[in-house]
Amino acid sequence: MILGRLSGVLAILTGAVSGQAAQRYCDPVTSICYSGWTGGNGIWIGVALPSTTTPAFDTALQIISPIANGWVGFSWGGTMPYVPLTVGWVNTASNTSIYSSRMAFGLSLPQPFDGAEYSYLQGTGYNKTHWTLNVRCKGCSEWHDVDGNLASIDPNGAAVKFAYAYARLAPREPANNRSTFNSHTKFGHWNLDLTLGQNAKFNQLIAANLVPDALKPSSSGVPTSLPTSVRTSTLTSVVPTANPGPIQTGIPMSCSGVSALHFPTLTVDGWKATKVAGGLTQPRGVIFDTAGHLLLIQNGLGITGHTIGSDGCLTSAKTIITQRNLNHGIALSQDGKSLYASSATTVFAFDYDSATMSINGSSRAVVTGMDNRGHVTRTLTIPPKHPNLLIVSHGSNDNFDFESGNMKVGRSSIKAYDMTQVPTDGYNYASGGQQLGYGLRNSVGLAFDSDGMLWAVENSSDEIHRGTVDIHVDNPADELNFIGDPSKENTQWYGYPTCYTVWKPDFITDRVFSVGDQFVMTPNDTFSDDTCTQTSVPAKLALQAHSAPLDVAFNKNSTRMYVTFHGSWNRNPPTGYKIAEIQFRKESTGLFAPSHFVNSTAGYKDIFWSPDVEHCSTTQCFRPVSIVRDKYERMYVTSDSGGEGELIIFGRV
Ligand SMILES: *[C@@H]1O[C@H](CO)[C@@H](O)[C@H](O)[C@H]1NC(C)=O
Ligand SMILES: *[C@@H]1O[C@H](CO)[C@@H](O)[C@H](O)[C@H]1NC(C)=O
Ligand SMILES: *[C@@H]1O[C@H](CO)[C@@H](O)[C@H](O)[C@H]1NC(C)=O
Ligand SMILES: *[C@@H]1O[C@H](CO)[C@@H](O)[C@H](O)[C@H]1NC(C)=O
Ligand SMILES: *[C@@H]1O[C@H](CO)[C@@H](O)[C@H](O)[C@H]1NC(C)=O
Ligand SMILES: *[C@@H]1O[C@H](CO)[C@@H](O)[C@H](O)[C@H]1NC(C)=O
Ligand SMILES: *[C@@H]1O[C@H](CO)[C@@H](O)[C@H](O)[C@H]1NC(C)=O
Ligand SMILES: *[C@@H]1O[C@H](CO)[C@@H](O)[C@H](O)[C@H]1NC(C)=O
């Protein structure tokens, strides 16, 4: 019984893995034969290829979907990030269905991808019940993976892993193949026997079925939601003035040449937010260099550098590093000479010159061997009191990463590495470095209090049950955790993937809990809720379930902590899309701690938020990611909303 229940839950969590076995199917319209699969929600997907033994080869893809699906996506690499994706949907403006070529550079809105070239084939269109997309793809059988290595599909593979996803909602601008769209309603992966999809006369069949250009669905080619004018001005206009740096402590009313915030936002009395840049490519981590320039990770692009005017607005922009796998983590050594940035698998070090905002020479890998599945962002930070250490936070590789409960696996873990003693090939994440806690599902936000102690905010699991009862809407709490002195080994377990924190006790009916208590999903004779209390470090503060905290920053004297809530898909209505303030105090132990106890839901208050949060999504509303504070206690905060990548300056007025 328990097994059956568990596997049922797992199927929901990891997406359906099974479905029906692949079959060979020859399309009556084109005579192209596909290895095909009938998957979730009535979607048919077929892959066709030539009789060949080696990549790269052209492929054909057929997607037939019930008309009710807003979009269907297909992954040529069986996972979401860093593989070619084909997304299809109906475009009623041209009476047909269209493809959109994409690649995701994280678990975020896939970007238009020009590494694959598509042509429409006969049969593309729709009727009252279904839409059909038939395309030939050049560039879908071989691509560069997250590490820049060639990855390819085995044309004779008997079980080649693919993935699909679909959403109920249609893309925002169905006539535009660069449109933004919302996150998937469901996804899954399965295997295809590609020998069933081989066609001896592939090229002739394709040639006979190509749809002439004139009949191609329309495409504006211009992403109206990513204003190119803004992008151009922020990325290329370097104003050749000496950098005076910010001298005022206020927040500017507006910044010249910068459009208004893409979505409405509100701030509490006494605070103000002003947009300083828009049209950014999924902006994530942000830091200052030692000359006061702002350095920004733009996921899928690289690192850009920005000078700041006396009013806090940005006065210039330049691309410092073009490297599309840099996806979040960024840190600068205290002397300003070593710039660190991370991909899913690797932390790179660059020799950096703050005066010219440039790197010298190529990068060195200083930490390697990290996972490329699941939560692919890493967070990097350097303790102010221990400038030789580089701290790297590594999330789980799935919603439930059971292996990570073993500390040696080196996931759901924070570690510190001595940058003065880096081995020639870099540290291996799991076997090198010093542990700073594990059992931390995805502690993206890290900050040091003014005593130099490390704090982490934890983005907890989706799809949580208690026994057979679905309690996910308001549980588990996201967490604020105390990690402690970053120079001292910390082998404590913080509970994931077994012990979770209660947010809404009422949802759990078999036991009386308070907010902040720990619980297990399925208590048994050897592991109960009380086992958590005895073995796992509790959170210092519970945060609303699924608010998805991604960064934290203290004020100067550590009486306040600021936290960005990115918002997440696993709650209806949504929550997050805001910045909150947590009150801190010095305890009798001499350590800082939140002013409220873990059993309180009043431990933080919103200071910046999105009105009508029930309408927020991955493409709607400001989605705060990372914070960097300047010396006037103002914060620069990134938003990687699919609607527009933005940067604001935010502070007291
Ligand atoms: C789409 O179909 C309708 C009805 O058949 C027709 O009136 C319209 O002109 C068509 N539009 C295009 C762009 O072909
Ligand atoms: C959109 O369509 C045009 C031509 O119809 C094509 O050149 C372009 O690559 C497509 N873009 C995407 C993102 O699919
Ligand atoms: C609509 O298209 C689907 C998929 O091609 C097909 O199975 C179905 O028979 C079509 N319906 C009609 C009424 O033509
Ligand atoms: C760049 O690095 C090389 C090799 O380490 C060094 O000789 C050169 O002076 C550096 N250039 C700058 C501008 O720092
Ligand atoms: C009891 O629960 C623990 C924690 O969830 C789990 O690791 C263990 O396998 C379970 N034991 C049995 C017999 O199900
Ligand atoms: C944060 O957690 C939510 C679950 O609430 C999940 O959907 C999302 O992918 C997570 N994001 C990160 C960056 O961990
Ligand atoms: C901490 O700094 C804030 C300003 O950020 C100030 O209002 C407050 O009085 C300070 N508190 C202490 C205990 O120094
Ligand atoms: C919350 O926790 C504190 C400290 O443990 C305790 O003093 C207080 O009584 C608790 N409040 C409630 C409502 O349980």
CSV table of C-alpha atoms in Angstrom, one decimal, residues 157-502:
chain,number,residue,atom,x,y,z
A,157,GLY,CA,18.8,4.5,-30.0
A,158,ALA,CA,16.1,2.1,-28.8
A,159,ALA,CA,15.2,4.3,-25.8
A,160,VAL,CA,16.0,7.9,-26.5
A,161,LYS,CA,14.7,10.2,-23.7
A,162,PHE,CA,12.5,13.1,-24.8
A,163,ALA,CA,10.3,15.4,-22.8
A,164,TYR,CA,7.1,17.4,-23.4
A,165,ALA,CA,5.1,20.0,-21.6
A,166,TYR,CA,1.8,21.7,-22.2
A,167,ALA,CA,-0.2,24.6,-20.9
A,168,ARG,CA,-3.8,25.4,-20.8
A,169,LEU,CA,-3.2,29.1,-21.4
A,170,ALA,CA,-2.2,30.3,-24.9
A,171,PRO,CA,0.9,32.4,-25.4
A,172,ARG,CA,0.5,36.1,-24.9
A,173,GLU,CA,0.8,37.0,-28.6
A,174,PRO,CA,-0.1,33.9,-30.6
A,175,ALA,CA,0.8,35.6,-34.0
A,176,ASN,CA,4.4,36.1,-32.8
A,177,ASN,CA,6.7,33.2,-32.6
A,178,ARG,CA,8.9,35.1,-30.1
A,179,SER,CA,5.9,35.7,-27.7
A,180,THR,CA,6.2,35.1,-24.0
A,181,PHE,CA,4.1,32.3,-22.5
A,182,ASN,CA,3.3,31.0,-19.1
A,183,SER,CA,4.8,28.1,-17.3
A,184,HIS,CA,3.6,24.6,-18.2
A,185,THR,CA,0.5,23.1,-16.6
A,186,LYS,CA,2.1,19.7,-16.8
A,187,PHE,CA,5.3,18.0,-18.1
A,188,GLY,CA,6.7,14.6,-18.5
A,189,HIS,CA,9.4,12.5,-20.1
A,190,TRP,CA,9.4,9.2,-22.0
A,191,ASN,CA,11.6,7.2,-24.3
A,192,LEU,CA,11.3,6.7,-28.1
A,193,ASP,CA,12.7,3.9,-30.2
A,194,LEU,CA,14.2,6.0,-32.9
A,195,THR,CA,14.7,3.1,-35.3
A,196,LEU,CA,10.9,3.2,-35.7
A,197,GLY,CA,11.1,6.7,-37.0
A,198,GLN,CA,13.7,6.2,-39.7
A,199,ASN,CA,12.8,7.0,-43.4
A,200,ALA,CA,15.0,5.7,-46.2
A,201,LYS,CA,13.9,8.5,-48.5
A,202,PHE,CA,13.7,11.2,-45.8
A,203,ASN,CA,15.1,14.0,-47.9
A,204,GLN,CA,12.8,13.3,-50.8
A,205,LEU,CA,9.8,13.1,-48.5
A,206,ILE,CA,10.7,16.3,-46.9
A,207,ALA,CA,11.2,18.1,-50.2
A,208,ALA,CA,7.9,16.8,-51.4
A,209,ASN,CA,6.1,18.2,-48.4
A,210,LEU,CA,7.8,21.5,-47.7
A,211,VAL,CA,5.3,24.4,-47.5
A,212,PRO,CA,6.3,27.2,-49.8
A,213,ASP,CA,7.5,30.4,-48.0
A,214,ALA,CA,4.4,32.4,-49.1
A,215,LEU,CA,2.2,30.2,-47.0
A,216,LYS,CA,4.3,30.4,-43.9
A,217,PRO,CA,2.5,31.7,-40.9
A,218,SER,CA,3.2,35.3,-40.1
A,219,SER,CA,5.8,36.3,-37.7
A,220,SER,CA,6.5,39.8,-36.6
A,221,GLY,CA,10.0,38.7,-35.5
A,222,VAL,CA,10.0,41.4,-33.0
A,223,PRO,CA,9.3,40.6,-29.4
A,224,THR,CA,7.0,43.3,-28.4
A,225,SER,CA,7.3,42.5,-24.8
A,226,LEU,CA,11.1,42.9,-24.8
A,227,PRO,CA,11.6,46.4,-26.1
A,228,THR,CA,14.6,46.3,-28.3
A,229,SER,CA,15.1,50.0,-28.0
A,230,VAL,CA,15.6,49.8,-24.3
A,231,ARG,CA,17.9,46.8,-24.7
A,232,THR,CA,20.1,48.6,-27.2
A,233,SER,CA,20.4,51.7,-25.0
A,234,THR,CA,21.2,49.7,-21.9
A,235,LEU,CA,23.6,47.4,-23.6
A,236,THR,CA,25.6,49.5,-26.0
A,237,SER,CA,25.6,53.1,-25.0
A,238,VAL,CA,28.8,53.6,-23.1
A,239,VAL,CA,28.9,57.2,-21.9
A,240,PRO,CA,32.6,58.1,-21.8
A,241,THR,CA,32.6,60.1,-18.6
A,242,ALA,CA,34.5,59.4,-15.4
A,243,ASN,CA,32.3,57.5,-13.0
A,244,PRO,CA,31.3,59.8,-10.2
A,245,GLY,CA,29.4,57.1,-8.4
A,246,PRO,CA,26.2,57.7,-6.5
A,247,ILE,CA,26.4,60.7,-4.2
A,248,GLN,CA,22.8,61.1,-3.2
A,249,THR,CA,21.0,59.0,-0.7
A,250,GLY,CA,17.5,59.5,-2.2
A,251,ILE,CA,15.8,57.4,-4.9
A,252,PRO,CA,15.5,59.2,-8.3
A,253,MET,CA,12.0,60.0,-9.5
A,254,SER,CA,12.8,58.4,-12.8
A,255,CYS,CA,15.8,57.6,-15.0
A,256,SER,CA,16.1,59.2,-18.3
A,257,GLY,CA,15.6,57.0,-21.3
A,258,VAL,CA,14.2,54.2,-19.1
A,259,SER,CA,10.5,53.2,-19.7
A,260,ALA,CA,8.1,52.8,-16.8
A,261,LEU,CA,8.0,49.6,-14.9
A,262,HIS,CA,6.4,46.9,-17.0
A,263,PHE,CA,3.9,46.0,-14.3
A,264,PRO,CA,2.2,47.9,-11.5
A,265,THR,CA,4.0,47.7,-8.1
A,266,LEU,CA,3.2,49.3,-4.8
A,267,THR,CA,5.5,50.2,-1.9
A,268,VAL,CA,4.8,50.8,1.8
A,269,ASP,CA,4.9,54.5,3.0
A,270,GLY,CA,8.4,55.9,3.2
A,271,TRP,CA,9.9,53.6,0.5
A,272,LYS,CA,10.3,54.2,-3.3
A,273,ALA,CA,11.2,52.0,-6.2
A,274,THR,CA,12.4,53.4,-9.6
A,275,LYS,CA,13.3,51.4,-12.6
A,276,VAL,CA,16.9,51.9,-13.7
A,277,ALA,CA,17.0,49.4,-16.6
A,278,GLY,CA,14.7,47.3,-18.8
A,279,GLY,CA,14.9,45.0,-21.7
A,280,LEU,CA,17.4,42.9,-19.9
A,281,THR,CA,17.9,39.2,-20.6
A,282,GLN,CA,16.7,37.3,-17.5
A,283,PRO,CA,18.7,39.3,-15.0
A,284,ARG,CA,19.7,37.3,-12.0
A,285,GLY,CA,22.7,37.8,-9.7
A,286,VAL,CA,23.9,41.4,-9.1
A,287,ILE,CA,27.0,42.8,-7.3
A,288,PHE,CA,29.2,45.9,-7.1
A,289,ASP,CA,32.8,45.9,-8.1
A,290,THR,CA,35.4,47.8,-6.1
A,291,ALA,CA,35.0,50.9,-8.3
A,292,GLY,CA,31.3,51.0,-7.7
A,293,HIS,CA,30.2,49.6,-11.0
A,294,LEU,CA,27.2,47.3,-11.0
A,295,LEU,CA,27.8,43.8,-12.4
A,296,LEU,CA,24.9,41.8,-13.6
A,297,ILE,CA,24.3,38.2,-14.7
A,298,GLN,CA,22.0,38.2,-17.6
A,299,ASN,CA,21.1,34.5,-18.0
A,300,GLY,CA,21.7,33.3,-21.5
A,301,LEU,CA,23.9,36.3,-22.3
A,302,GLY,CA,26.7,36.6,-19.8
A,303,ILE,CA,27.8,39.4,-17.5
A,304,THR,CA,27.2,43.1,-18.1
A,305,GLY,CA,28.8,46.0,-16.3
A,306,HIS,CA,27.1,49.4,-15.6
A,307,THR,CA,28.3,52.7,-14.4
A,308,ILE,CA,26.1,54.6,-12.0
A,309,GLY,CA,25.3,58.3,-12.0
A,310,SER,CA,25.2,60.5,-9.0
A,311,ASP,CA,21.4,60.0,-8.8
A,312,GLY,CA,21.6,56.2,-8.7
A,313,CYS,CA,20.5,55.8,-12.4
A,314,LEU,CA,22.7,53.8,-14.7
A,315,THR,CA,24.8,55.8,-17.1
A,316,SER,CA,26.4,53.2,-19.3
A,317,ALA,CA,26.4,49.5,-20.0
A,318,LYS,CA,28.9,47.1,-21.5
A,319,THR,CA,29.1,43.4,-22.0
A,320,ILE,CA,32.0,42.1,-19.9
A,321,ILE,CA,31.6,38.4,-20.6
A,322,THR,CA,29.6,36.6,-23.2
A,323,GLN,CA,28.9,33.2,-21.9
A,324,ARG,CA,25.3,31.9,-22.0
A,325,ASN,CA,25.6,29.2,-19.3
A,326,LEU,CA,26.3,31.8,-16.5
A,327,ASN,CA,22.9,31.7,-14.9
A,328,HIS,CA,22.9,33.3,-11.4
A,329,GLY,CA,25.9,33.1,-9.1
A,330,ILE,CA,28.3,36.0,-9.1
A,331,ALA,CA,30.9,37.2,-6.5
A,332,LEU,CA,34.0,39.4,-6.5
A,333,SER,CA,37.0,38.8,-4.3
A,334,GLN,CA,37.6,41.5,-1.7
A,335,ASP,CA,40.6,42.9,-3.6
A,336,GLY,CA,38.4,43.2,-6.6
A,337,LYS,CA,40.7,41.2,-8.8
A,338,SER,CA,38.9,37.8,-9.1
A,339,LEU,CA,35.5,37.7,-10.5
A,340,TYR,CA,33.6,34.4,-9.9
A,341,ALA,CA,30.5,33.3,-11.8
A,342,SER,CA,28.8,30.0,-12.1
A,343,SER,CA,27.0,27.7,-14.5
A,344,ALA,CA,25.0,24.7,-13.3
A,345,THR,CA,28.1,22.5,-13.2
A,346,THR,CA,31.1,24.9,-12.7
A,347,VAL,CA,32.3,27.9,-10.8
A,348,PHE,CA,34.6,30.0,-13.1
A,349,ALA,CA,37.2,32.5,-11.9
A,350,PHE,CA,38.2,35.5,-14.2
A,351,ASP,CA,41.0,38.0,-13.6
A,352,TYR,CA,39.1,41.2,-13.4
A,353,ASP,CA,40.0,44.9,-13.5
A,354,SER,CA,37.4,47.2,-11.9
A,355,ALA,CA,38.9,50.4,-13.4
A,356,THR,CA,38.1,49.2,-17.0
A,357,MET,CA,35.3,46.8,-16.2
A,358,SER,CA,37.1,44.1,-18.1
A,359,ILE,CA,38.5,40.6,-17.7
A,360,ASN,CA,42.0,39.5,-18.7
A,361,GLY,CA,42.5,36.1,-20.3
A,362,SER,CA,40.3,33.1,-20.1
A,363,SER,CA,38.5,31.6,-17.1
A,364,ARG,CA,39.7,29.0,-14.7
A,365,ALA,CA,37.3,26.4,-13.2
A,366,VAL,CA,37.6,26.6,-9.4
A,367,VAL,CA,34.7,24.3,-8.4
A,368,THR,CA,33.5,21.6,-10.7
A,369,GLY,CA,31.3,18.5,-10.9
A,370,MET,CA,28.0,20.1,-9.9
A,371,ASP,CA,24.7,18.7,-11.1
A,372,ASN,CA,23.0,19.9,-14.3
A,373,ARG,CA,19.5,18.6,-13.4
A,374,GLY,CA,16.7,20.3,-11.5
A,375,HIS,CA,17.7,23.4,-9.7
A,376,VAL,CA,20.5,24.6,-11.8
A,377,THR,CA,21.4,28.0,-10.3
A,378,ARG,CA,24.2,28.2,-7.8
A,379,THR,CA,24.8,31.0,-5.3
A,380,LEU,CA,28.3,32.4,-4.7
A,381,THR,CA,29.3,34.7,-1.8
A,382,ILE,CA,32.5,35.6,0.0
A,383,PRO,CA,32.4,36.1,3.8
A,384,PRO,CA,33.6,39.6,4.7
A,385,LYS,CA,35.6,38.2,7.7
A,386,HIS,CA,37.1,35.3,5.7
A,387,PRO,CA,37.9,36.7,2.2
A,388,ASN,CA,39.8,33.6,1.2
A,389,LEU,CA,36.6,31.5,1.2
A,390,LEU,CA,34.2,31.2,-1.6
A,391,ILE,CA,30.8,29.9,-0.5
A,392,VAL,CA,28.8,27.9,-3.0
A,393,SER,CA,25.1,26.9,-2.4
A,394,HIS,CA,23.9,23.9,-4.5
A,395,GLY,CA,20.2,23.1,-4.7
A,396,SER,CA,18.5,19.7,-5.2
A,397,ASN,CA,18.3,18.1,-8.6
A,398,ASP,CA,14.5,17.5,-8.4
A,399,ASN,CA,11.5,18.4,-6.2
A,400,PHE,CA,12.4,15.5,-4.0
A,401,ASP,CA,16.1,14.6,-4.3
A,402,PHE,CA,16.3,11.6,-2.0
A,403,GLU,CA,20.0,11.0,-2.5
A,404,SER,CA,20.8,14.4,-1.2
A,405,GLY,CA,19.9,13.2,2.3
A,406,ASN,CA,23.4,11.8,2.3
A,407,MET,CA,25.8,14.7,2.9
A,408,LYS,CA,28.5,13.1,0.8
A,409,VAL,CA,26.4,13.4,-2.4
A,410,GLY,CA,26.9,17.2,-2.3
A,411,ARG,CA,23.5,18.5,-3.3
A,412,SER,CA,21.0,20.5,-1.2
A,413,SER,CA,24.2,21.7,0.5
A,414,ILE,CA,26.3,24.8,1.2
A,415,LYS,CA,30.1,24.5,1.1
A,416,ALA,CA,33.1,26.8,1.4
A,417,TYR,CA,36.3,26.5,-0.7
A,418,ASP,CA,39.6,28.2,0.1
A,419,MET,CA,40.4,30.2,-3.0
A,420,THR,CA,44.1,30.5,-2.0
A,421,GLN,CA,44.6,26.8,-2.4
A,422,VAL,CA,42.6,25.8,-5.5
A,423,PRO,CA,43.8,22.5,-7.0
A,424,THR,CA,44.9,22.7,-10.6
A,425,ASP,CA,41.6,21.3,-12.0
A,426,GLY,CA,39.5,23.1,-9.4
A,427,TYR,CA,37.7,21.6,-6.4
A,428,ASN,CA,35.1,18.9,-6.9
A,429,TYR,CA,32.0,20.2,-5.3
A,430,ALA,CA,31.1,17.0,-3.4
A,431,SER,CA,34.5,15.8,-2.4
A,432,GLY,CA,36.3,19.1,-1.8
A,433,GLY,CA,35.7,22.1,0.5
A,434,GLN,CA,34.2,22.4,3.9
A,435,GLN,CA,30.6,21.7,4.7
A,436,LEU,CA,28.3,24.5,5.8
A,437,GLY,CA,25.1,22.5,6.4
A,438,TYR,CA,23.2,20.1,4.2
A,439,GLY,CA,19.5,19.1,3.8
A,440,LEU,CA,18.9,22.5,2.4
A,441,ARG,CA,16.6,22.0,-0.6
A,442,ASN,CA,17.5,25.1,-2.5
A,443,SER,CA,19.1,27.9,-0.4
A,444,VAL,CA,19.5,30.5,-3.1
A,445,GLY,CA,19.5,33.6,-0.9
A,446,LEU,CA,22.6,33.9,1.3
A,447,ALA,CA,23.7,36.9,3.5
A,448,PHE,CA,26.0,37.6,6.4
A,449,ASP,CA,24.9,39.6,9.5
A,450,SER,CA,27.2,42.2,10.9
A,451,ASP,CA,28.9,39.6,13.1
A,452,GLY,CA,29.8,37.7,9.9
A,453,MET,CA,27.4,34.9,10.5
A,454,LEU,CA,25.8,33.2,7.5
A,455,TRP,CA,22.0,33.1,6.9
A,456,ALA,CA,20.2,31.3,4.1
A,457,VAL,CA,16.6,31.3,2.8
A,458,GLU,CA,15.3,28.0,1.7
A,459,ASN,CA,12.9,27.4,-1.2
A,460,SER,CA,11.0,24.3,-0.1
A,461,SER,CA,9.2,21.6,-1.9
A,462,ASP,CA,6.2,21.5,-4.2
A,463,GLU,CA,3.4,18.9,-4.2
A,464,ILE,CA,3.5,18.1,-0.5
A,465,HIS,CA,1.2,15.6,1.0
A,466,ARG,CA,0.6,14.4,4.5
A,467,GLY,CA,-0.2,10.7,4.2
A,468,THR,CA,-2.6,10.7,1.3
A,469,VAL,CA,-3.9,14.3,2.0
A,470,ASP,CA,-2.8,17.0,-0.4
A,471,ILE,CA,-1.6,19.9,1.8
A,472,HIS,CA,0.5,21.7,-0.8
A,473,VAL,CA,-1.3,24.9,-1.2
A,474,ASP,CA,-0.1,26.3,2.2
A,475,ASN,CA,2.6,23.9,3.2
A,476,PRO,CA,5.5,23.5,3.6
A,477,ALA,CA,6.8,26.8,4.8
A,478,ASP,CA,9.8,28.3,3.0
A,479,GLU,CA,12.5,28.9,5.6
A,480,LEU,CA,15.0,31.3,7.0
A,481,ASN,CA,17.9,29.2,8.4
A,482,PHE,CA,20.9,30.1,10.5
A,483,ILE,CA,24.1,28.5,9.1
A,484,GLY,CA,26.6,30.3,11.4
A,485,ASP,CA,30.3,31.0,11.3
A,486,PRO,CA,31.4,30.3,7.7
A,487,SER,CA,34.9,29.4,8.7
A,488,LYS,CA,33.8,26.5,10.9
A,489,GLU,CA,32.7,23.2,9.6
A,490,ASN,CA,28.9,22.7,9.9
A,491,THR,CA,27.8,19.1,9.3
A,492,GLN,CA,24.3,19.7,10.7
A,493,TRP,CA,21.3,18.4,8.7
A,494,TYR,CA,18.5,20.9,8.0
A,495,GLY,CA,15.9,18.3,7.2
A,496,TYR,CA,15.4,18.1,3.4
A,497,PRO,CA,14.2,15.8,1.8
A,498,THR,CA,12.4,14.3,4.8
A,499,CYS,CA,11.6,17.0,7.4
A,500,TYR,CA,9.6,20.0,6.4
A,501,THR,CA,8.3,23.1,8.2
A,502,VAL,CA,4.6,23.8,8.9
